[in-house]
XYZ file of N, CA and C in Angstrom:
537
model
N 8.139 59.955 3.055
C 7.049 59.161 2.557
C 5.909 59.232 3.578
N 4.825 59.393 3.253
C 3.331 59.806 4.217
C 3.333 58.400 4.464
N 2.108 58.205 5.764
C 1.700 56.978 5.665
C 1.143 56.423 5.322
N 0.240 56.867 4.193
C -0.687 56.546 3.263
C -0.201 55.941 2.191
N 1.199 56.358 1.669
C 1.973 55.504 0.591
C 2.353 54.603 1.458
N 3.541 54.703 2.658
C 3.495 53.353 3.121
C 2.682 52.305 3.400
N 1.695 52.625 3.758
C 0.285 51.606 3.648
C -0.124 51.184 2.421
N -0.031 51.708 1.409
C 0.011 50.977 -0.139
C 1.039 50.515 -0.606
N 2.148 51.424 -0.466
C 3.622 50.479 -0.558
C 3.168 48.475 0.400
N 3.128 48.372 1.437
C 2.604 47.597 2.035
C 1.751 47.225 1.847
N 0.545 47.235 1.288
C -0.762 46.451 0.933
C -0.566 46.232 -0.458
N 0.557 46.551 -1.030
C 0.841 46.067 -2.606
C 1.752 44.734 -2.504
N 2.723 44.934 -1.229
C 3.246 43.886 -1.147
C 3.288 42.910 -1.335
N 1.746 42.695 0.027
C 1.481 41.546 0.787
C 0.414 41.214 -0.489
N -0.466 42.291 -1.210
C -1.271 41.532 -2.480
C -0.299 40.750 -3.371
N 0.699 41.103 -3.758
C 1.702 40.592 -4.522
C 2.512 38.974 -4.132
N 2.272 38.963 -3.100
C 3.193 37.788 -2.350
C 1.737 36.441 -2.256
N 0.566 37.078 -1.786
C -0.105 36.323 -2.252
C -0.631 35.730 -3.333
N -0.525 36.644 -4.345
C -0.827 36.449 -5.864
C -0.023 35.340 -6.151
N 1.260 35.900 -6.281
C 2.777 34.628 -6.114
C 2.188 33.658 -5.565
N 1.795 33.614 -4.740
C 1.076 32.322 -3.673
C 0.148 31.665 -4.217
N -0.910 32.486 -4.631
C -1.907 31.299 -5.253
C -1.813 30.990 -6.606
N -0.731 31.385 -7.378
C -0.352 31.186 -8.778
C 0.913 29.795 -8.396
N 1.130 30.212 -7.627
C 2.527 28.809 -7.550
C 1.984 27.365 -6.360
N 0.785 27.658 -5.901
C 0.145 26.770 -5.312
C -0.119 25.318 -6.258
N -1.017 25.802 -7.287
C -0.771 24.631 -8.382
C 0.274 23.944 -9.207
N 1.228 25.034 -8.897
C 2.274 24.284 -9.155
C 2.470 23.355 -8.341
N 2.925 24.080 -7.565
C 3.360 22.894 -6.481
C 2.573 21.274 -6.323
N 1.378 21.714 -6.519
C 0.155 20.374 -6.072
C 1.171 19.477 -6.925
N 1.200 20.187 -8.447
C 1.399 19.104 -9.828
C 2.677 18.834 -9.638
N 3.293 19.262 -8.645
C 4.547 18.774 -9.251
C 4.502 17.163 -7.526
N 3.978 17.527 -6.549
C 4.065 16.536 -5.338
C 2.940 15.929 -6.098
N 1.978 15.766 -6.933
C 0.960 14.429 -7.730
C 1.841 13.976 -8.505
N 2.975 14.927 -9.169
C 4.209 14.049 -10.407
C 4.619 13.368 -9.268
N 5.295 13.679 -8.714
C 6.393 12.358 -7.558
C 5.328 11.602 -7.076
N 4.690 11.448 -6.530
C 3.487 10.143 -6.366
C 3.850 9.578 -7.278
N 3.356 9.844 -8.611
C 2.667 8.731 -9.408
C 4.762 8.469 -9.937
N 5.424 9.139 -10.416
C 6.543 8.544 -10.314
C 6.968 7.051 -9.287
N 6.828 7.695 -8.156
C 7.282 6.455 -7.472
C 6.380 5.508 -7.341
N 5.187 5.487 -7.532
C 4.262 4.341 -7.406
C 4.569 3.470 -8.971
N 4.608 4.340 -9.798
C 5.424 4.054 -11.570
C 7.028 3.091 -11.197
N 7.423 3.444 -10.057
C 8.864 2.727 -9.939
C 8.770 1.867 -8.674
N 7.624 1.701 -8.266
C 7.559 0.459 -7.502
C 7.384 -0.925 -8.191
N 6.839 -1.044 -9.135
C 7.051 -2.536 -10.117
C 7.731 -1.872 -10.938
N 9.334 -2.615 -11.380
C 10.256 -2.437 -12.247
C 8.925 -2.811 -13.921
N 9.431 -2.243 -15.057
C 8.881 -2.495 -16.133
C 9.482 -3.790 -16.726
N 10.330 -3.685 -16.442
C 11.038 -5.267 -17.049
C 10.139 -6.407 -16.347
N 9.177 -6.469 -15.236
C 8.828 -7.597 -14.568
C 7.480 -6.952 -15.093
N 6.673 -5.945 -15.172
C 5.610 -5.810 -16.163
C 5.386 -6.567 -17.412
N 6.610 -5.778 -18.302
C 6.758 -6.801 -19.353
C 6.890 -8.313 -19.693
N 7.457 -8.937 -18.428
C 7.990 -10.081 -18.591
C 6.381 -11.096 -18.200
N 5.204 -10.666 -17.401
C 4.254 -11.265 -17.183
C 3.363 -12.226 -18.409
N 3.475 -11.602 -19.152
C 3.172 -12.470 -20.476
C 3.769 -13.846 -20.714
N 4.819 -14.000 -20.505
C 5.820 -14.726 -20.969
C 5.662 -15.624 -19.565
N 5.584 -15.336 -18.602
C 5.847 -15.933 -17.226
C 4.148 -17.155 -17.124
N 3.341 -16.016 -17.338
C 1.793 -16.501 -16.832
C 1.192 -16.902 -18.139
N 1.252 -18.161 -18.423
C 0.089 -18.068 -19.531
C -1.407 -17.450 -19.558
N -1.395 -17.338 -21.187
C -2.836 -16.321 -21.059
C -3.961 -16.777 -20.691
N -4.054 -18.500 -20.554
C -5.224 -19.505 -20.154
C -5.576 -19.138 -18.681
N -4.101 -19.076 -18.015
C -4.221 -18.868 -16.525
C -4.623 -17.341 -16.464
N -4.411 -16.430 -17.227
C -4.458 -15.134 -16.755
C -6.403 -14.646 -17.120
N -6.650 -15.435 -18.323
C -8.342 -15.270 -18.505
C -9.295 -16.226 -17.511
N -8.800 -17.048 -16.980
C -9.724 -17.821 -15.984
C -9.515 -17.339 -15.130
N -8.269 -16.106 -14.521
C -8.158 -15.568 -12.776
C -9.662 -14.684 -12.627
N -10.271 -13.870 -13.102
C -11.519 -13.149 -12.965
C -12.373 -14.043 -12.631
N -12.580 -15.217 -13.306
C -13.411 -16.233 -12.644
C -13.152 -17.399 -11.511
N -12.021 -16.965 -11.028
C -11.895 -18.030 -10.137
C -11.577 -17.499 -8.737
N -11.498 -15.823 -8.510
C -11.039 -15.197 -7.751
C -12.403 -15.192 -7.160
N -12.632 -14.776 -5.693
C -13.576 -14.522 -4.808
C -14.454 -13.362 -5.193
N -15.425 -13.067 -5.103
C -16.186 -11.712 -5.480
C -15.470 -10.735 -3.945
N -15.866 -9.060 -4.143
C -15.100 -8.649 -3.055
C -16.176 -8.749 -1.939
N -17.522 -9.353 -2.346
C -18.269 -9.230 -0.909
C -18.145 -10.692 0.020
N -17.811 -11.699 -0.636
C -17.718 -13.184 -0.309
C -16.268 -12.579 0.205
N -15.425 -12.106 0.124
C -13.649 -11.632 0.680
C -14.591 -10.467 1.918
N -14.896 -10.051 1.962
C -15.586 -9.043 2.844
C -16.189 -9.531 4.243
N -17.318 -10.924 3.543
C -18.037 -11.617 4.522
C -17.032 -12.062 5.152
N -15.647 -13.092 4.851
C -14.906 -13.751 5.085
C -13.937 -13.766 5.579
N -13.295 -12.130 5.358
C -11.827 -11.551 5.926
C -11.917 -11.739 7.493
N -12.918 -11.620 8.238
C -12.676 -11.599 9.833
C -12.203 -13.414 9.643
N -13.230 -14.016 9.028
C -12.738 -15.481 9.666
C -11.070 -16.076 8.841
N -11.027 -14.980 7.502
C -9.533 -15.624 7.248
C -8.516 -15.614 8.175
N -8.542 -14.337 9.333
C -7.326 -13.700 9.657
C -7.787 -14.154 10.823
N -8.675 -15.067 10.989
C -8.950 -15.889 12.714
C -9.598 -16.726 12.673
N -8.307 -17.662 12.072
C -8.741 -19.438 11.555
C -9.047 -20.080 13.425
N -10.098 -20.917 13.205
C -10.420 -21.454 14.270
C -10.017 -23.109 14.123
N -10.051 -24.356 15.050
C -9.542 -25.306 15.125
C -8.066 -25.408 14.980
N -8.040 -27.154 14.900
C -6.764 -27.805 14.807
C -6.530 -27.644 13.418
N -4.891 -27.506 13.446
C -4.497 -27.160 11.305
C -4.108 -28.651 11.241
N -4.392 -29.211 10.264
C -4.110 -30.100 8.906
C -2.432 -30.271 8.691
N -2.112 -30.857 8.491
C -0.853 -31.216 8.263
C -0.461 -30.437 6.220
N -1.728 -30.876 5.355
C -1.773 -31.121 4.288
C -3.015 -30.552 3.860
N -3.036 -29.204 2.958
C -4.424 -28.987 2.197
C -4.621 -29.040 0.987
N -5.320 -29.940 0.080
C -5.155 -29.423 -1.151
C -3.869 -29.871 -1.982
N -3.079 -30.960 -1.122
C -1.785 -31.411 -1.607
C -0.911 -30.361 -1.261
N -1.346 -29.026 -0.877
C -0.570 -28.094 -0.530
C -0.408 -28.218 1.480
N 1.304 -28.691 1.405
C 1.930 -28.498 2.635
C 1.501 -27.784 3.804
N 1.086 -27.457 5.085
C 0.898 -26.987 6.041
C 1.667 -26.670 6.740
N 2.574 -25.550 7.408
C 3.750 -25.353 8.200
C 3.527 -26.238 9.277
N 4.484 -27.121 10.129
C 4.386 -27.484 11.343
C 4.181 -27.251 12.355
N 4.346 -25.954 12.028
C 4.577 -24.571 13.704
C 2.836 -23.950 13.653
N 2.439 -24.409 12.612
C 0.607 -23.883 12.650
C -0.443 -24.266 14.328
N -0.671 -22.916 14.675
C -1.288 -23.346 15.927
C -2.565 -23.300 15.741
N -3.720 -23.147 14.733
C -5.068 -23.137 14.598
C -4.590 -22.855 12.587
N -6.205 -23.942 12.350
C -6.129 -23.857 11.203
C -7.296 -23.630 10.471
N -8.170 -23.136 9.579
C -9.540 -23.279 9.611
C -9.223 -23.669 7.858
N -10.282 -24.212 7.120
C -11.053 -24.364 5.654
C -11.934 -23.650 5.613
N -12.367 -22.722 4.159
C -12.925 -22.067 4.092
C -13.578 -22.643 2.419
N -14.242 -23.498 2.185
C -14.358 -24.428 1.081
C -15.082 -23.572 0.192
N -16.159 -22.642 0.313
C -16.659 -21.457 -0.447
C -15.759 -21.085 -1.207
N -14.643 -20.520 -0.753
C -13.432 -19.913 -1.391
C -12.097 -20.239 -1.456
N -12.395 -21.695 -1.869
C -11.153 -22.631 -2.176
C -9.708 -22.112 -1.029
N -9.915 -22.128 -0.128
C -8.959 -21.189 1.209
C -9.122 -21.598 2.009
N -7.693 -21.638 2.748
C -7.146 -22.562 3.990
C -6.360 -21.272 4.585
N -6.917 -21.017 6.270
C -5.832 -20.485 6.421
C -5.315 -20.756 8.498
N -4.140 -20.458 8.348
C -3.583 -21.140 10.227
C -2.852 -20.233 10.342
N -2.516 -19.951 11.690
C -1.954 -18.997 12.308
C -0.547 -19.760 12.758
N 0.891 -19.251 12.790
C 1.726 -20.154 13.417
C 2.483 -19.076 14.228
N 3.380 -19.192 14.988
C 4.280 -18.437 15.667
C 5.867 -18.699 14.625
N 5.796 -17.960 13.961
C 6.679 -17.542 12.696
C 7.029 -16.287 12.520
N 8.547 -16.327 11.161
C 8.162 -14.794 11.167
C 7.993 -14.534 9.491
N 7.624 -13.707 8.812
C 6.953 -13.717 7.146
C 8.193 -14.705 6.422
N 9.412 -14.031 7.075
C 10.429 -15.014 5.920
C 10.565 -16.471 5.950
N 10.291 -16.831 7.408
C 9.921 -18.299 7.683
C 8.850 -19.155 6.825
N 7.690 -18.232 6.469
C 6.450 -18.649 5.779
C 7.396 -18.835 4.234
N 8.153 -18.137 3.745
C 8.253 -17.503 2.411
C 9.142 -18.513 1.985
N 10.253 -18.850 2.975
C 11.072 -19.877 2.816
C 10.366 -21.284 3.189
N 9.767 -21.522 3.483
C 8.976 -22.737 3.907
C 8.388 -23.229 2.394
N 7.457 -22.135 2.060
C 6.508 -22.327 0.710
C 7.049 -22.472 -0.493
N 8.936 -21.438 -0.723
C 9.614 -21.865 -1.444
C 10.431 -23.093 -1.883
N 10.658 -23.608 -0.342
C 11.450 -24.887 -1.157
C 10.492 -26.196 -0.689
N 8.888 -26.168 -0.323
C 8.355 -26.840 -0.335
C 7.210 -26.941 -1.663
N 7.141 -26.318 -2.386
C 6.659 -25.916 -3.496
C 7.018 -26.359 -4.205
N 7.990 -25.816 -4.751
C 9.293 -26.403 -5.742
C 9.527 -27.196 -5.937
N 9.697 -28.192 -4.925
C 9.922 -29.854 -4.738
C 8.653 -30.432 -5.487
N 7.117 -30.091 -4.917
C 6.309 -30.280 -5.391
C 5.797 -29.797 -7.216
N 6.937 -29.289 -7.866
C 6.531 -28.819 -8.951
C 6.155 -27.366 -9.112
N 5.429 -26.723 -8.344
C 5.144 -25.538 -8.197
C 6.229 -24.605 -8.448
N 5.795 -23.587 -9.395
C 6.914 -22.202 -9.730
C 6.553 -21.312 -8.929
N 6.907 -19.859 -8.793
C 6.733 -18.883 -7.660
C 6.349 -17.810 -9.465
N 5.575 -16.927 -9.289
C 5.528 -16.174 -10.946
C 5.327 -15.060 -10.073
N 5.004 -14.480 -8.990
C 4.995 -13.349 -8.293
C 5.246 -12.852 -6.806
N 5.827 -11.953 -6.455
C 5.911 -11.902 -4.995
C 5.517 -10.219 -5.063
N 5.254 -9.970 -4.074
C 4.662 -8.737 -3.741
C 5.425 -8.770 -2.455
N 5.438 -6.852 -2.263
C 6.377 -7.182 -1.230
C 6.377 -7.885 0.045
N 7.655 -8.818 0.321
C 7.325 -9.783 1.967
C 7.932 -8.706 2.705
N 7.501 -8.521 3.932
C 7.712 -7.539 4.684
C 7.895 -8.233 6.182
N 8.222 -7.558 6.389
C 7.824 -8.275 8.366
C 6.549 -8.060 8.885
N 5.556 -7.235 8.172
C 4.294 -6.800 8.601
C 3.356 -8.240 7.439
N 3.822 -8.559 6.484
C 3.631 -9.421 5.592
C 3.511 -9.297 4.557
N 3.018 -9.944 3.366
C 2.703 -9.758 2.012
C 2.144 -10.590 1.268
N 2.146 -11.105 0.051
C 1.912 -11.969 -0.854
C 2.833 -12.212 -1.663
N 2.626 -13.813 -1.790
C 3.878 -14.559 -3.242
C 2.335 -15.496 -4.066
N 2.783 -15.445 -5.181
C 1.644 -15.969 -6.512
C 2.762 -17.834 -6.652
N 1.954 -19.029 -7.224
C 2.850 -20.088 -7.267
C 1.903 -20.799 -8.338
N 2.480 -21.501 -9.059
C 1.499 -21.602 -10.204
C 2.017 -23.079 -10.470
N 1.145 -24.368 -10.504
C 1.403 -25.247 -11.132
C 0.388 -25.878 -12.584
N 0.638 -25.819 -13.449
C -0.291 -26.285 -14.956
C -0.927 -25.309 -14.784
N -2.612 -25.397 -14.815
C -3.407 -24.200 -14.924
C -4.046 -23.922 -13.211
N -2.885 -24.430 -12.005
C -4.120 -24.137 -11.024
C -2.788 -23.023 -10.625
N -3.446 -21.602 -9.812
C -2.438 -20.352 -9.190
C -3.500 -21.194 -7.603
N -1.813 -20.272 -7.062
C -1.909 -20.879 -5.495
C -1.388 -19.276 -5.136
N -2.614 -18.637 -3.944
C -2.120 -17.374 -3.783
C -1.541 -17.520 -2.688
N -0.842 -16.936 -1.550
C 0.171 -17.036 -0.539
C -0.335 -15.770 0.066
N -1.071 -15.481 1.173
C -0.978 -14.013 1.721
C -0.643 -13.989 3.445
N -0.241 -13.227 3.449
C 0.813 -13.486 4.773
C 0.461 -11.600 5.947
N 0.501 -11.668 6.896
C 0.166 -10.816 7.776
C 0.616 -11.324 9.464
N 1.395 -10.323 9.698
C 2.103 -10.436 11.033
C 1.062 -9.564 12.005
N 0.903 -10.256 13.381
C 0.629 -9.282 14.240
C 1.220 -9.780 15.240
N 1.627 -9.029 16.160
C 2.279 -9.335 17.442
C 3.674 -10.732 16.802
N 3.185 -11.603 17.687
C 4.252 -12.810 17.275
C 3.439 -13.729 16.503
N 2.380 -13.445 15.967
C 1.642 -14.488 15.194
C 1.880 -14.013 14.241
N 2.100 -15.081 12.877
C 1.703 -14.913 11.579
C 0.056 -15.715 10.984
N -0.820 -14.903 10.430
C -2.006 -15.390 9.838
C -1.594 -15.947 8.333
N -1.793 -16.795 7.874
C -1.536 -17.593 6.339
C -2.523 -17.868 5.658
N -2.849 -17.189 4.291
C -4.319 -17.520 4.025
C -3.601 -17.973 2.431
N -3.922 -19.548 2.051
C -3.693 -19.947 1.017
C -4.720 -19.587 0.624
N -4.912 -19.452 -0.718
C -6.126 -18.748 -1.946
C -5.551 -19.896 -3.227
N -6.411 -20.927 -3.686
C -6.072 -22.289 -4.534
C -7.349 -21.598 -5.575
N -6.601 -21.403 -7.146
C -7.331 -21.477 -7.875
C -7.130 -22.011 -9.248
């Protein structure tokens, strides 16, 4: 064989392997965008999709757009949620205050209270659960609690009480959201 066929033997190859290559490239994309959206699809079970109707009345679910914060009033506000200043309140809003709260601030613009305590998320989660409860309050959502933190939804008649929770170091930040 000359080396002139081997050099086309070889430059047919390597055209060939790339061809393969950029023909199975899109595959590939579509098939790692299918598993995304799969697992983001199987992060809320459908049975708790479905079941929201039934859980949240629709009174409460058409007044949340209007009672939620705009995102620039949450924007202006996020530095001072997550670095409540003063002494915390025992009691906001009829809604309980952890004991262990070491600074607490009101944020009356946006119906929001929030204190920092030396806790850890499940402490908050269990605190709000069986102090809630007592008070009447149901729990209709949790998002995941994490050790880094999360959110739980608590709903009494037509007012939602949001719960958002964020760990740093040994502090937990607590930002009730009353609507």
């Amino acid at each position: 064989m000359s080396r002139w066929s081997k050099f086309l033997a070889i430059s047919l190859v390597v055209v060939f392997v790339l061809a393969c290559n950029f023909v199975t490239q899109p595959i590939k994309d579509a098939q790692e965008i299918a598993g995304t959206a799969q697992a983001l699809g199987t992060l809320v079970p459908i049975e708790t999709l479905r079941a929201l109707p039934s859980v949240i009345p629709a009174e409460t679910l058409q007044a949340l757009p209007s009672t939620v914060p705009t995102f620039e009033a949450i924007a202006t506000q996020f530095g001072g949620f997550f670095n409540p200043q003063g002494t915390p309140v025992q009691e906001w809003n009829g809604i309980p205050i952890m004991p262990q709260a070491t600074a607490g601030q009101e944020f009356p613009d946006n119906n929001t209270y929030s204190f920092k305590a030396n806790v850890t998320t499940k402490e908050v989660q269990d605190f709000y659960n069986e102090k809630l409860t007592a008070l009447g309050w149901k729990q209709v959502m949790s998002f995941p609690v994490e050790a880094e933190g999360g959110i739980i939804i608590f709903q009494k008649d037509s007012n939602a009480l949001t719960i958002t929770m964020a760990k740093s170091d040994d502090v937990t930040t607590v930002v009730l959201t009353l609507a």
